[in-house]
Amino acid sequence: IRLEGERSRGDPARLFVVLERARARSLLDLLNSRPIPNEKRPLEWLTGERRIASLQLQLMRTTDQGARQRLLDQIFVTEEQLAPVATGLFAASARPARSPISLSQVQRALRSDELLLEYVLAEPSSFAVAITRPKSHLLELPGRSVIETQIEALVRALQEGQPATAEARTLGATLVVMLPDIGRYARLIVSANGMLHKVPFELLAPSSGTALLDTHSVSYIPSASTLVAIRARPRATLPRQMALAVGASPDGVEASAAAARIGSVTRGVYDVDAEQLRPLPSAGDEARAVAAAFPGQPSTVLVGGAATEQALKAQSLASFRLVHFAAHGIVSTKSPARSAIVLLISLL
């Protein structure tokens, strides 16, 4: 990536090809495969999935360190046993790999009001490929260490509940100020890299000093190839309902007291229990606001005691144009497939 970035000097085509070969390959293979739900799942798979789900629920409910370690060991053993079955299932659904996409294919997939930004952090320089329908640009940015220092300052201020205006402007000057004609495009599509995944680009400000949240619609994709693959799919009949909006939050005095005791939390499925999840005061209101944004169109809202795993899985997701979650996320770098959205557990 560094070599292509240095030799391209203004021409993004070569660097773009390298980026797309390295980025989101597993997800792109899944998008290109036959739907896994259509594959017959062996009993061993179903049994293993249920056991892992049960163990994870127990892990979320206990704070005893000895019990947590035993549960983690059991999860590890069960995942190891399930791995050959999972590999066989995904192999059965695979289709021949597609050829790498070109920059011109991405440009044809973009709409006239969209600007796609694909970043890569490197030393001594980082790079951004800015792509629109008529043209593309290769931009040279400061090195990884400089950008990561700015990201850490912004994230730290946000986590501590401090005003982050200065940090957002500093990082915005690094990442978005130099973007050509940014004001001409209402929609920004960001493909991040490394620590950039922690950045809420909506808070960054171009040269005008106004946050992107107030001027642009910002969305995120793993890679340009995934965007092309999704938009190349045949258009089906529009779903019957507009939105499924879910607002799930730890509730009550006990959760609030626990949140006050623990302070800042680094969440991971392996190192957090249910007591460490802060209440999300506006989760329900957020979900209701999503449905209210589409008056006259049918939507389904699951909030409070209705925001359970069972209630969500009872919905046909294909029946909705939009699925929105206001809930805690548990992210695991050790086992990414075990990352989760935290919903309530029905006791019925």
Coordinates of C-alpha atoms in Angstrom, one line a residue:
I1 CA 0.0 0.0 0.0
R2 CA 2.8 2.4 0.9
L3 CA 4.7 1.7 -2.3
E4 CA 1.7 2.2 -4.5
G5 CA 0.7 5.3 -2.7
E6 CA 4.1 6.8 -3.2
R7 CA 4.4 5.9 -6.8
S8 CA 0.9 6.9 -7.8
R9 CA 1.3 10.5 -6.8
G10 CA -2.2 11.8 -7.8
D11 CA -3.4 8.8 -9.7
P12 CA -5.5 6.7 -7.3
A13 CA -6.2 3.7 -9.6
R14 CA -3.2 1.5 -8.7
L15 CA -3.5 2.1 -4.9
F16 CA -7.3 1.5 -5.1
V17 CA -6.8 -2.0 -6.6
V18 CA -4.4 -2.9 -3.8
L19 CA -6.7 -1.6 -1.1
E20 CA -9.7 -3.5 -2.5
R21 CA -7.7 -6.8 -2.7
A22 CA -6.8 -6.4 1.0
R23 CA -10.0 -5.0 2.5
A24 CA -13.2 -6.9 3.6
R25 CA -12.5 -10.0 1.5
S26 CA -14.4 -12.3 3.8
L27 CA -17.5 -10.1 3.8
L28 CA -17.3 -9.8 0.1
D29 CA -17.1 -13.6 -0.3
L30 CA -20.2 -13.9 2.0
L31 CA -22.1 -11.4 -0.2
N32 CA -21.2 -13.4 -3.3
S33 CA -22.2 -16.7 -1.7
R34 CA -25.5 -18.5 -1.7
P35 CA -27.6 -17.4 1.3
I36 CA -26.4 -19.5 4.3
P37 CA -30.0 -19.8 5.7
N38 CA -30.8 -21.8 2.5
E39 CA -28.1 -24.4 3.4
K40 CA -29.2 -27.3 5.6
R41 CA -27.6 -26.9 9.0
P42 CA -26.4 -30.1 10.6
L43 CA -27.7 -31.0 14.1
E44 CA -24.1 -30.6 15.4
W45 CA -24.1 -26.9 14.2
L46 CA -27.5 -26.1 15.8
T47 CA -26.5 -27.8 19.1
G48 CA -23.2 -26.0 19.3
E49 CA -24.8 -22.6 18.5
R50 CA -27.4 -23.1 21.3
R51 CA -24.7 -24.1 23.8
I52 CA -22.5 -21.1 23.0
A53 CA -25.5 -18.8 23.3
S54 CA -26.3 -20.3 26.7
L55 CA -22.7 -20.0 27.9
Q56 CA -22.6 -16.3 26.8
L57 CA -25.7 -15.5 28.7
Q58 CA -24.3 -17.1 31.8
L59 CA -21.1 -15.1 31.2
M60 CA -23.1 -11.8 31.0
R61 CA -24.9 -12.6 34.3
T62 CA -22.0 -13.5 36.6
T63 CA -19.4 -11.3 38.2
D64 CA -17.5 -14.1 39.9
Q65 CA -14.0 -14.3 38.3
G66 CA -13.6 -18.0 38.8
A67 CA -17.0 -18.8 37.3
R68 CA -16.2 -16.4 34.4
Q69 CA -13.0 -18.1 33.6
R70 CA -14.7 -21.6 33.6
L71 CA -17.3 -20.2 31.2
L72 CA -14.7 -18.7 28.9
D73 CA -12.9 -22.1 28.8
Q74 CA -16.1 -23.8 27.9
I75 CA -16.9 -21.3 25.2
F76 CA -13.4 -21.8 23.7
V77 CA -13.8 -25.6 23.7
T78 CA -17.2 -25.4 22.1
E79 CA -16.1 -23.0 19.4
E80 CA -13.1 -25.3 18.6
Q81 CA -15.5 -28.2 18.3
L82 CA -17.8 -26.2 16.1
A83 CA -15.1 -24.8 13.8
P84 CA -14.9 -27.8 11.3
V85 CA -18.7 -27.8 10.9
A86 CA -18.9 -24.0 10.4
T87 CA -16.1 -24.3 7.8
G88 CA -18.0 -27.0 5.9
L89 CA -21.2 -25.0 5.9
F90 CA -19.6 -21.8 4.5
A91 CA -17.7 -23.9 1.9
A92 CA -20.9 -25.4 0.7
S93 CA -22.5 -22.0 0.2
A94 CA -19.4 -20.5 -1.7
R95 CA -19.5 -19.4 -5.3
P96 CA -16.5 -18.7 -7.5
A97 CA -14.7 -15.5 -6.4
R98 CA -15.4 -12.4 -8.5
S99 CA -12.7 -10.5 -10.2
P100 CA -11.4 -7.4 -8.4
I101 CA -13.5 -4.3 -9.2
S102 CA -12.1 -1.3 -10.9
L103 CA -12.3 2.4 -10.0
S104 CA -14.6 3.0 -12.9
Q105 CA -17.1 0.3 -11.6
V106 CA -17.3 2.1 -8.3
Q107 CA -17.9 5.4 -10.1
R108 CA -20.8 3.9 -12.0
A109 CA -22.3 2.6 -8.8
L110 CA -22.2 6.0 -7.0
R111 CA -25.0 8.5 -7.2
S112 CA -24.5 12.0 -8.4
D113 CA -24.6 13.5 -4.8
E114 CA -22.2 10.9 -3.3
L115 CA -18.6 11.2 -2.3
L116 CA -16.8 7.9 -1.3
L117 CA -13.8 8.2 0.9
E118 CA -11.5 5.2 1.3
Y119 CA -8.7 5.8 3.9
V120 CA -5.6 3.8 4.7
L121 CA -3.2 4.6 7.6
A122 CA 0.5 4.1 6.9
E123 CA 3.9 5.5 7.6
P124 CA 5.4 7.9 6.7
S125 CA 2.3 9.0 4.9
S126 CA -1.4 7.9 5.0
F127 CA -3.7 8.2 2.0
A128 CA -7.3 8.8 1.1
V129 CA -8.9 7.9 -2.2
A130 CA -11.8 10.3 -2.9
I131 CA -14.2 9.0 -5.5
T132 CA -17.2 10.6 -7.2
R133 CA -19.0 9.8 -10.4
P134 CA -17.1 12.1 -12.7
K135 CA -13.6 11.8 -11.1
S136 CA -11.3 10.5 -8.4
H137 CA -8.4 11.9 -6.4
L138 CA -5.5 10.5 -4.4
L139 CA -4.8 12.5 -1.3
E140 CA -1.7 12.2 0.9
L141 CA -2.3 12.6 4.6
P142 CA 0.0 12.7 7.7
G143 CA 1.5 9.4 8.9
R144 CA -0.4 6.8 11.0
S145 CA 1.1 7.9 14.4
V146 CA 0.0 11.5 13.9
I147 CA -3.5 10.6 13.0
E148 CA -3.8 8.0 15.8
T149 CA -2.8 10.6 18.3
Q150 CA -5.5 12.9 17.1
I151 CA -8.1 10.1 17.2
E152 CA -7.1 9.1 20.7
A153 CA -7.6 12.7 21.9
L154 CA -11.1 12.9 20.3
V155 CA -12.2 9.5 21.6
R156 CA -10.9 10.3 25.1
A157 CA -12.8 13.5 25.3
L158 CA -16.0 11.9 24.1
Q159 CA -15.7 9.0 26.5
E160 CA -15.2 11.4 29.4
G161 CA -18.2 13.4 28.5
Q162 CA -16.1 16.5 27.7
P163 CA -16.7 19.0 24.9
A164 CA -14.7 17.7 21.9
T165 CA -15.1 20.6 19.5
A166 CA -11.3 21.4 19.4
E167 CA -10.4 17.7 18.9
A168 CA -13.0 17.3 16.2
R169 CA -11.7 20.3 14.3
T170 CA -8.1 19.2 14.6
L171 CA -8.9 15.7 13.2
G172 CA -11.3 17.2 10.7
A173 CA -8.5 19.4 9.4
T174 CA -6.4 16.3 8.9
L175 CA -9.1 14.0 7.3
V176 CA -11.7 16.2 5.5
V177 CA -10.6 19.8 5.0
M178 CA -8.5 18.9 1.9
L179 CA -11.3 16.9 0.2
P180 CA -12.1 18.4 -3.2
D181 CA -15.5 20.0 -3.6
I182 CA -16.9 18.4 -0.4
G183 CA -19.6 21.0 -0.3
R184 CA -21.0 19.8 -3.7
Y185 CA -21.9 16.4 -2.3
A186 CA -24.7 15.8 0.2
R187 CA -23.7 12.2 1.0
L188 CA -20.4 11.0 2.3
I189 CA -19.6 7.3 2.3
V190 CA -16.6 6.3 4.5
S191 CA -14.5 3.2 4.3
A192 CA -12.2 3.5 7.3
N193 CA -9.0 1.7 8.3
G194 CA -7.5 0.8 11.6
M195 CA -8.2 3.3 14.4
L196 CA -10.4 5.4 12.0
H197 CA -13.2 2.9 12.8
K198 CA -13.4 4.6 16.2
V199 CA -14.1 8.0 14.6
P200 CA -17.6 9.5 14.4
F201 CA -17.0 11.3 11.1
E202 CA -20.3 13.2 11.7
L203 CA -18.5 15.3 14.3
L204 CA -15.6 16.4 12.1
A205 CA -15.7 19.8 10.4
P206 CA -14.4 20.9 7.0
S207 CA -13.0 24.4 6.5
S208 CA -16.4 26.0 7.2
G209 CA -16.1 24.9 10.8
T210 CA -19.6 23.3 10.7
A211 CA -19.8 19.7 11.7
L212 CA -20.6 17.2 8.9
L213 CA -23.6 16.1 11.0
D214 CA -25.3 19.4 10.1
T215 CA -24.3 19.5 6.4
H216 CA -24.0 15.9 5.1
S217 CA -25.5 12.4 5.4
V218 CA -22.6 10.2 6.5
S219 CA -22.6 6.4 6.1
Y220 CA -20.0 3.7 6.4
I221 CA -19.0 0.6 4.4
P222 CA -16.2 -2.0 4.8
S223 CA -15.0 -1.4 1.3
A224 CA -15.9 0.0 -2.1
S225 CA -16.3 -3.5 -3.4
T226 CA -19.1 -4.3 -0.9
L227 CA -21.0 -1.2 -2.0
V228 CA -20.8 -2.3 -5.6
A229 CA -21.8 -5.8 -4.8
I230 CA -24.9 -4.6 -2.8
R231 CA -26.0 -2.1 -5.4
A232 CA -25.5 -4.7 -8.3
R233 CA -28.1 -7.0 -6.7
P234 CA -31.5 -7.2 -8.6
R235 CA -34.0 -4.9 -7.0
A236 CA -36.8 -6.7 -5.3
T237 CA -40.2 -5.5 -4.4
L238 CA -40.0 -2.9 -1.6
P239 CA -40.8 -4.4 1.8
R240 CA -44.2 -3.8 3.3
Q241 CA -43.0 -2.0 6.4
M242 CA -40.7 1.0 6.6
A243 CA -38.8 0.5 9.9
L244 CA -38.1 -1.9 12.6
A245 CA -36.8 0.2 15.5
V246 CA -35.4 -1.4 18.7
G247 CA -34.6 0.4 21.9
A248 CA -32.9 -1.8 24.5
S249 CA -31.3 -0.4 27.6
P250 CA -30.3 -1.6 31.1
D251 CA -32.9 -0.1 33.4
G252 CA -33.7 0.8 37.0
V253 CA -31.8 1.9 40.1
E254 CA -29.5 -1.1 40.2
A255 CA -28.1 -0.5 36.7
S256 CA -27.6 3.2 37.3
A257 CA -25.8 2.5 40.6
A258 CA -23.6 -0.1 38.9
A259 CA -22.7 2.4 36.1
A260 CA -21.8 5.0 38.7
R261 CA -19.4 2.5 40.4
I262 CA -17.5 1.3 37.4
G263 CA -16.7 4.5 35.5
S264 CA -15.4 4.1 32.0
V265 CA -15.8 0.6 30.4
T266 CA -14.0 -1.1 27.6
R267 CA -16.6 -3.5 26.4
G268 CA -15.8 -6.9 25.1
V269 CA -17.7 -10.2 25.2
Y270 CA -14.8 -11.6 27.2
D271 CA -14.3 -8.9 29.8
V272 CA -17.6 -7.4 30.7
D273 CA -20.7 -8.5 32.6
A274 CA -24.2 -7.2 32.6
E275 CA -23.6 -4.9 35.5
Q276 CA -21.1 -3.0 33.5
L277 CA -23.5 -1.9 30.9
R278 CA -24.6 1.7 31.4
P279 CA -28.2 2.7 31.0
L280 CA -29.0 4.3 27.7
P281 CA -31.4 7.0 28.8
S282 CA -32.8 7.9 25.4
A283 CA -32.8 4.4 23.7
G284 CA -36.6 4.1 23.7
D285 CA -37.1 7.7 22.6
E286 CA -34.6 7.1 19.8
A287 CA -36.4 4.1 18.5
R288 CA -39.8 5.8 18.6
A289 CA -38.4 8.8 16.8
V290 CA -37.2 6.6 14.0
A291 CA -40.8 5.4 13.4
A292 CA -42.2 8.9 13.8
A293 CA -39.8 10.1 11.0
F294 CA -42.0 8.2 8.5
P295 CA -45.5 9.3 9.2
G296 CA -48.2 7.3 7.5
Q297 CA -45.9 4.4 6.8
P298 CA -46.2 1.2 8.9
S299 CA -43.3 0.5 11.3
T300 CA -42.7 -1.8 14.3
V301 CA -41.1 -0.4 17.5
L302 CA -39.7 -2.7 20.2
V303 CA -38.8 -0.8 23.4
G304 CA -38.7 -1.4 27.1
G305 CA -39.8 -4.9 28.1
A306 CA -40.7 -5.7 24.4
A307 CA -37.0 -5.3 23.2
T308 CA -36.2 -9.0 23.7
E309 CA -34.2 -11.4 21.6
Q310 CA -37.3 -13.5 21.1
A311 CA -39.4 -10.6 19.9
L312 CA -36.7 -9.5 17.5
K313 CA -36.2 -13.0 16.0
A314 CA -40.0 -13.3 15.6
Q315 CA -39.8 -10.5 13.0
S316 CA -39.2 -11.1 9.4
L317 CA -36.3 -8.7 8.7
A318 CA -36.9 -8.8 5.0
S319 CA -40.3 -7.1 5.7
F320 CA -38.5 -3.9 6.6
R321 CA -36.7 -1.3 4.6
L322 CA -34.8 0.0 7.6
V323 CA -33.6 -1.8 10.8
H324 CA -32.4 0.5 13.6
F325 CA -30.9 -0.5 17.0
A326 CA -30.5 1.8 20.0
A327 CA -28.7 -0.7 22.2
H328 CA -25.3 -1.7 23.7
G329 CA -22.9 -3.5 21.4
I330 CA -20.4 -6.1 22.6
V331 CA -17.4 -6.2 20.3
S332 CA -14.8 -9.0 20.5
T333 CA -11.5 -8.8 18.7
K334 CA -10.6 -12.3 19.9
S335 CA -13.6 -13.9 18.2
P336 CA -15.4 -11.3 16.0
A337 CA -18.2 -13.7 15.1
R338 CA -19.2 -13.6 18.8
S339 CA -19.7 -9.9 18.8
A340 CA -23.3 -9.0 19.7
I341 CA -26.1 -6.5 20.1
V342 CA -27.4 -6.7 23.7
L343 CA -31.1 -7.1 24.0
L344 CA -33.3 -8.1 26.9
I345 CA -33.9 -11.7 27.9
S346 CA -37.4 -12.9 28.2
L347 CA -38.1 -14.9 31.3
L348 CA -41.3 -16.5 29.8

